[in-house]
PDB file of C-alpha atoms in Angstrom:
ATOM      1  CA  MET A   1      79.109-150.628  83.538  1.00  0.00           C
ATOM      2  CA  ALA A   2      76.325-151.288  85.688  1.00  0.00           C
ATOM      3  CA  LYS A   3      76.768-155.195  85.319  1.00  0.00           C
ATOM      4  CA  THR A   4      80.723-154.963  86.932  1.00  0.00           C
ATOM      5  CA  ALA A   5      78.792-152.645  89.639  1.00  0.00           C
ATOM      6  CA  VAL A   6      76.882-155.584  90.771  1.00  0.00           C
ATOM      7  CA  ALA A   7      79.861-157.773  90.080  1.00  0.00           C
ATOM      8  CA  TYR A   8      81.875-156.312  92.111  1.00  0.00           C
ATOM      9  CA  LYS A   9      78.717-155.723  94.882  1.00  0.00           C
ATOM     10  CA  GLU A  10      78.559-158.717  94.740  1.00  0.00           C
ATOM     11  CA  LYS A  11      82.142-160.052  94.640  1.00  0.00           C
ATOM     12  CA  MET A  12      82.586-157.887  98.015  1.00  0.00           C
ATOM     13  CA  LYS A  13      80.055-159.342  99.792  1.00  0.00           C
ATOM     14  CA  GLU A  14      81.973-162.718  99.188  1.00  0.00           C
ATOM     15  CA  ILE A  15      84.707-161.465 100.722  1.00  0.00           C
ATOM     16  CA  SER A  16      85.007-162.142 104.268  1.00  0.00           C
ATOM     17  CA  VAL A  17      87.042-159.150 106.154  1.00  0.00           C
ATOM     18  CA  LEU A  18      88.783-161.325 108.678  1.00  0.00           C
ATOM     19  CA  SER A  19      90.606-163.181 105.012  1.00  0.00           C
ATOM     20  CA  LEU A  20      91.751-159.892 104.117  1.00  0.00           C
ATOM     21  CA  ILE A  21      92.492-159.080 108.001  1.00  0.00           C
ATOM     22  CA  CYS A  22      94.167-162.365 108.623  1.00  0.00           C
ATOM     23  CA  SER A  23      96.243-161.692 104.540  1.00  0.00           C
ATOM     24  CA  CYS A  24      97.817-158.490 106.243  1.00  0.00           C
ATOM     25  CA  LEU A  25      98.224-160.159 109.910  1.00  0.00           C
ATOM     26  CA  TYR A  26     100.305-163.841 108.589  1.00  0.00           C
ATOM     27  CA  PRO A  27     101.769-163.438 104.744  1.00  0.00           C
ATOM     28  CA  GLU A  28     102.616-166.717 104.264  1.00  0.00           C
ATOM     29  CA  SER A  29      98.237-167.599 104.125  1.00  0.00           C
ATOM     30  CA  ARG A  30      97.999-164.435 101.968  1.00  0.00           C
ATOM     31  CA  LYS A  31      99.963-165.955  98.855  1.00  0.00           C
ATOM     32  CA  THR A  32      97.297-168.600  98.945  1.00  0.00           C
ATOM     33  CA  ILE A  33      94.067-166.204  98.746  1.00  0.00           C
ATOM     34  CA  LEU A  34      95.186-163.888  96.391  1.00  0.00           C
ATOM     35  CA  GLY A  35      93.934-165.347  93.253  1.00  0.00           C
ATOM     36  CA  ASP A  36      91.661-168.147  94.602  1.00  0.00           C
ATOM     37  CA  PHE A  37      88.432-166.017  93.456  1.00  0.00           C
ATOM     38  CA  GLU A  38      87.040-166.940  90.130  1.00  0.00           C
ATOM     39  CA  ASP A  39      85.944-163.510  89.305  1.00  0.00           C
ATOM     40  CA  MET A  40      89.174-161.402  90.722  1.00  0.00           C
ATOM     41  CA  ASP A  41      92.372-160.587  91.187  1.00  0.00           C
ATOM     42  CA  ILE A  42      93.697-159.193  94.226  1.00  0.00           C
ATOM     43  CA  LYS A  43      97.287-158.255  94.024  1.00  0.00           C
ATOM     44  CA  PRO A  44      99.094-156.389  97.074  1.00  0.00           C
ATOM     45  CA  ILE A  45     100.550-153.255  96.586  1.00  0.00           C
ATOM     46  CA  ASN A  46     104.210-151.795  97.986  1.00  0.00           C
ATOM     47  CA  LYS A  47     103.753-151.419 101.646  1.00  0.00           C
ATOM     48  CA  ARG A  48     102.680-148.160 103.223  1.00  0.00           C
ATOM     49  CA  ALA A  49     103.313-146.749 106.104  1.00  0.00           C
ATOM     50  CA  SER A  50      99.815-146.816 107.188  1.00  0.00           C
ATOM     51  CA  GLY A  51      98.407-150.671 106.537  1.00  0.00           C
ATOM     52  CA  GLN A  52      98.749-152.671 103.488  1.00  0.00           C
ATOM     53  CA  ALA A  53      96.765-152.009 100.251  1.00  0.00           C
ATOM     54  CA  PHE A  54      95.968-154.390  97.886  1.00  0.00           C
ATOM     55  CA  GLU A  55      94.284-153.513  94.205  1.00  0.00           C
ATOM     56  CA  VAL A  56      91.016-155.450  93.760  1.00  0.00           C
ATOM     57  CA  ILE A  57      90.501-156.248  90.113  1.00  0.00           C
ATOM     58  CA  LEU A  58      87.432-157.611  88.598  1.00  0.00           C
ATOM     59  CA  LYS A  59      87.820-159.963  85.756  1.00  0.00           C
ATOM     60  CA  PRO A  60      84.610-159.981  82.797  1.00  0.00           C
ATOM     61  CA  PRO A  61      81.472-161.846  84.069  1.00  0.00           C
ATOM     62  CA  SER A  62      80.452-165.012  83.041  1.00  0.00           C
ATOM     63  CA  PRO A  63      77.411-165.747  81.559  1.00  0.00           C
ATOM     64  CA  THR A  64      76.834-169.005  83.908  1.00  0.00           C
ATOM     65  CA  SER A  65      77.152-166.170  87.279  1.00  0.00           C
ATOM     66  CA  ASP A  66      75.283-163.632  85.503  1.00  0.00           C
ATOM     67  CA  VAL A  67      72.040-165.257  85.183  1.00  0.00           C
ATOM     68  CA  ALA A  68      72.803-166.405  89.695  1.00  0.00           C
ATOM     69  CA  HIS A  69      72.522-162.584  90.099  1.00  0.00           C
ATOM     70  CA  CYS A  70      69.873-161.397  88.064  1.00  0.00           C
ATOM     71  CA  ILE A  71      67.670-159.992  90.767  1.00  0.00           C
ATOM     72  CA  THR A  72      64.601-158.916  89.146  1.00  0.00           C
ATOM     73  CA  SER A  73      61.765-156.125  90.902  1.00  0.00           C
ATOM     74  CA  PRO A  74      59.328-157.575  92.934  1.00  0.00           C
ATOM     75  CA  PRO A  75      55.419-157.467  90.422  1.00  0.00           C
ATOM     76  CA  LYS A  76      53.737-154.730  90.577  1.00  0.00           C
ATOM     77  CA  ARG A  77      50.741-154.821  92.246  1.00  0.00           C
ATOM     78  CA  ASP A  78      47.627-153.863  90.526  1.00  0.00           C
ATOM     79  CA  ILE A  79      45.591-150.927  92.412  1.00  0.00           C
ATOM     80  CA  SER A  80      42.017-150.885  91.929  1.00  0.00           C
ATOM     81  CA  LEU A  81      40.299-148.186  91.906  1.00  0.00           C
ATOM     82  CA  GLU A  82      38.774-148.662  95.564  1.00  0.00           C
ATOM     83  CA  ASP A  83      41.679-148.791  96.480  1.00  0.00           C
ATOM     84  CA  ILE A  84      42.653-145.096  95.273  1.00  0.00           C
ATOM     85  CA  GLN A  85      39.075-144.096  96.315  1.00  0.00           C
ATOM     86  CA  LYS A  86      40.462-145.451  99.913  1.00  0.00           C
ATOM     87  CA  LYS A  87      44.126-143.858  99.876  1.00  0.00           C
ATOM     88  CA  LEU A  88      42.229-140.488  99.048  1.00  0.00           C
ATOM     89  CA  GLU A  89      39.643-140.427 101.663  1.00  0.00           C
ATOM     90  CA  ALA A  90      42.424-141.666 104.013  1.00  0.00           C
ATOM     91  CA  ALA A  91      43.932-138.682 103.121  1.00  0.00           C
ATOM     92  CA  GLU A  92      41.368-135.770 102.840  1.00  0.00           C
ATOM     93  CA  ASP A  93      40.525-136.848 106.359  1.00  0.00           C
ATOM     94  CA  ARG A  94      44.387-136.605 108.082  1.00  0.00           C
ATOM     95  CA  ARG A  95      43.889-132.843 105.986  1.00  0.00           C
ATOM     96  CA  ARG A  96      40.283-132.235 108.154  1.00  0.00           C
ATOM     97  CA  SER A  97      41.936-133.505 111.734  1.00  0.00           C
ATOM     98  CA  GLN A  98      44.956-131.161 110.883  1.00  0.00           C
ATOM     99  CA  GLU A  99      42.748-128.769 109.800  1.00  0.00           C
ATOM    100  CA  ALA A 100      40.722-129.184 112.785  1.00  0.00           C
ATOM    101  CA  GLN A 101      43.811-129.365 115.160  1.00  0.00           C
ATOM    102  CA  ILE A 102      45.424-126.147 113.530  1.00  0.00           C
ATOM    103  CA  LEU A 103      42.272-124.090 114.600  1.00  0.00           C
ATOM    104  CA  ARG A 104      41.751-125.503 117.682  1.00  0.00           C
ATOM    105  CA  ILE A 105      45.269-124.178 118.804  1.00  0.00           C
ATOM    106  CA  LEU A 106      44.456-120.681 116.601  1.00  0.00           C
ATOM    107  CA  ALA A 107      41.067-120.743 118.901  1.00  0.00           C
ATOM    108  CA  GLU A 108      43.044-121.862 122.545  1.00  0.00           C
ATOM    109  CA  LYS A 109      45.742-119.496 121.104  1.00  0.00           C
ATOM    110  CA  ARG A 110      42.775-116.313 120.733  1.00  0.00           C
ATOM    111  CA  GLU A 111      41.294-116.974 123.885  1.00  0.00           C
ATOM    112  CA  HIS A 112      44.686-117.209 126.218  1.00  0.00           C
ATOM    113  CA  GLU A 113      45.497-113.428 124.467  1.00  0.00           C
ATOM    114  CA  ARG A 114      41.728-112.169 125.415  1.00  0.00           C
ATOM    115  CA  GLU A 115      41.879-113.831 129.451  1.00  0.00           C
ATOM    116  CA  VAL A 116      45.475-111.099 129.286  1.00  0.00           C
ATOM    117  CA  LEU A 117      43.491-108.692 127.762  1.00  0.00           C
ATOM    118  CA  LEU A 118      41.370-108.418 130.055  1.00  0.00           C
ATOM    119  CA  LYS A 119      43.669-109.310 132.919  1.00  0.00           C
ATOM    120  CA  ALA A 120      45.439-106.299 131.700  1.00  0.00           C
ATOM    121  CA  MET A 121      42.431-104.093 131.762  1.00  0.00           C
ATOM    122  CA  GLU A 122      41.655-105.381 135.089  1.00  0.00           C
ATOM    123  CA  GLU A 123      45.043-104.345 136.356  1.00  0.00           C
ATOM    124  CA  ASN A 124      45.235-101.226 134.865  1.00  0.00           C
ATOM    125  CA  SER A 125      41.729-100.152 136.698  1.00  0.00           C
ATOM    126  CA  ASN A 126      42.739-101.539 139.779  1.00  0.00           C
ATOM    127  CA  PHE A 127      45.952 -99.348 139.351  1.00  0.00           C
ATOM    128  CA  SER A 128      44.105 -96.160 138.453  1.00  0.00           C
ATOM    129  CA  ARG A 129      41.071 -96.708 141.052  1.00  0.00           C
ATOM    130  CA  MET A 130      43.948 -96.901 143.677  1.00  0.00           C
ATOM    131  CA  ALA A 131      45.713 -94.618 142.277  1.00  0.00           C
ATOM    132  CA  GLU A 132      43.094 -91.902 142.078  1.00  0.00           C
ATOM    133  CA  GLU A 133      42.076 -93.351 145.751  1.00  0.00           C
ATOM    134  CA  LYS A 134      46.068 -92.969 147.084  1.00  0.00           C
ATOM    135  CA  LEU A 135      45.615 -88.605 145.573  1.00  0.00           C
ATOM    136  CA  GLN A 136      41.836 -88.114 147.276  1.00  0.00           C
ATOM    137  CA  VAL A 137      43.929 -89.660 150.010  1.00  0.00           C
ATOM    138  CA  LYS A 138      46.719 -86.360 149.637  1.00  0.00           C
ATOM    139  CA  MET A 139      44.408 -83.786 148.949  1.00  0.00           C
ATOM    140  CA  GLU A 140      41.574 -84.347 151.703  1.00  0.00           C
ATOM    141  CA  GLN A 141      45.131 -84.540 153.937  1.00  0.00           C
ATOM    142  CA  ILE A 142      46.661 -81.035 151.956  1.00  0.00           C
ATOM    143  CA  GLU A 143      43.000 -79.839 153.257  1.00  0.00           C
ATOM    144  CA  GLU A 144      43.162 -80.234 156.119  1.00  0.00           C
ATOM    145  CA  ASN A 145      46.421 -79.292 156.748  1.00  0.00           C
ATOM    146  CA  ARG A 146      45.633 -76.165 154.940  1.00  0.00           C
ATOM    147  CA  GLN A 147      42.477 -76.075 157.133  1.00  0.00           C
ATOM    148  CA  ALA A 148      44.549 -75.966 160.402  1.00  0.00           C
ATOM    149  CA  PHE A 149      47.181 -73.935 159.468  1.00  0.00           C
ATOM    150  CA  LEU A 150      44.521 -70.782 157.916  1.00  0.00           C
ATOM    151  CA  ALA A 151      42.777 -71.565 162.161  1.00  0.00           C
ATOM    152  CA  ALA A 152      46.538 -71.255 163.437  1.00  0.00           C
ATOM    153  CA  MET A 153      47.189 -68.189 162.060  1.00  0.00           C
ATOM    154  CA  MET A 154      43.884 -66.981 162.675  1.00  0.00           C
ATOM    155  CA  GLU A 155      44.202 -67.577 166.848  1.00  0.00           C
ATOM    156  CA  ARG A 156      47.296 -65.922 166.251  1.00  0.00           C
ATOM    157  CA  LEU A 157      46.057 -62.995 164.571  1.00  0.00           C
ATOM    158  CA  GLN A 158      43.500 -62.438 166.754  1.00  0.00           C
ATOM    159  CA  GLU A 159      46.011 -63.038 170.244  1.00  0.00           C
ATOM    160  CA  LYS A 160      47.912 -60.639 168.342  1.00  0.00           C
ATOM    161  CA  GLU A 161      44.795 -58.532 168.783  1.00  0.00           C
ATOM    162  CA  ARG A 162      43.564 -59.062 172.011  1.00  0.00           C
ATOM    163  CA  HIS A 163      47.049 -57.910 173.038  1.00  0.00           C
ATOM    164  CA  ALA A 164      47.035 -54.402 171.110  1.00  0.00           C
ATOM    165  CA  GLN A 165      43.678 -53.482 172.520  1.00  0.00           C
ATOM    166  CA  GLU A 166      44.949 -54.516 175.807  1.00  0.00           C
ATOM    167  CA  VAL A 167      48.218 -52.460 175.994  1.00  0.00           C
ATOM    168  CA  ARG A 168      46.113 -49.818 174.224  1.00  0.00           C
ATOM    169  CA  ARG A 169      43.954 -50.063 177.029  1.00  0.00           C
ATOM    170  CA  ASN A 170      46.751 -49.951 179.731  1.00  0.00           C
ATOM    171  CA  LYS A 171      48.206 -47.021 177.884  1.00  0.00           C
ATOM    172  CA  GLU A 172      45.076 -45.098 178.066  1.00  0.00           C
ATOM    173  CA  LEU A 173      44.713 -45.782 181.958  1.00  0.00           C
ATOM    174  CA  ARG A 174      48.493 -44.475 181.899  1.00  0.00           C
ATOM    175  CA  GLU A 175      47.317 -41.633 180.457  1.00  0.00           C
ATOM    176  CA  GLU A 176      44.437 -40.736 181.974  1.00  0.00           C
ATOM    177  CA  LEU A 177      46.368 -41.488 185.588  1.00  0.00           C
ATOM    178  CA  MET A 178      49.636 -39.333 184.594  1.00  0.00           C
ATOM    179  CA  PRO A 179      47.735 -35.300 183.739  1.00  0.00           C
TER     180      PRO A 179
END
């Protein structure tokens, strides 16, 4: 099964795309092209609406072609203990490098988080201080307004008291003058 698949692949490499296209376009040359290959038969199938169809039939491979197409795998290179040790050291270096990079990234993230936290605490402190200062100014204004209001009330009360004393005095003077 594997030999027929290899033979099929090799034969498909031998068939040029151009010859297949030409056989579709020029039917008279198709008759000469069909059956030209030693290890396969190409038979046309009835024409279809979508184009021309072919059936490729592989013949059993001959002993001579089998030897020609035998591909061997490249010889394996002997791996020495030193090569293995070098590869292990290189892998360990890569692992250490990756760990160092991860630790550096984590340290940068922690530093950034610390900076963000400090900035947030500073902004919160500034906001609290500004709010306290505004509240203090507002309380001072309220106290000043209250003192001014109380002073104005006292002034009006004193003015009324003076006016009341004057009215009493005038009444007493009238009573004295009028017997």
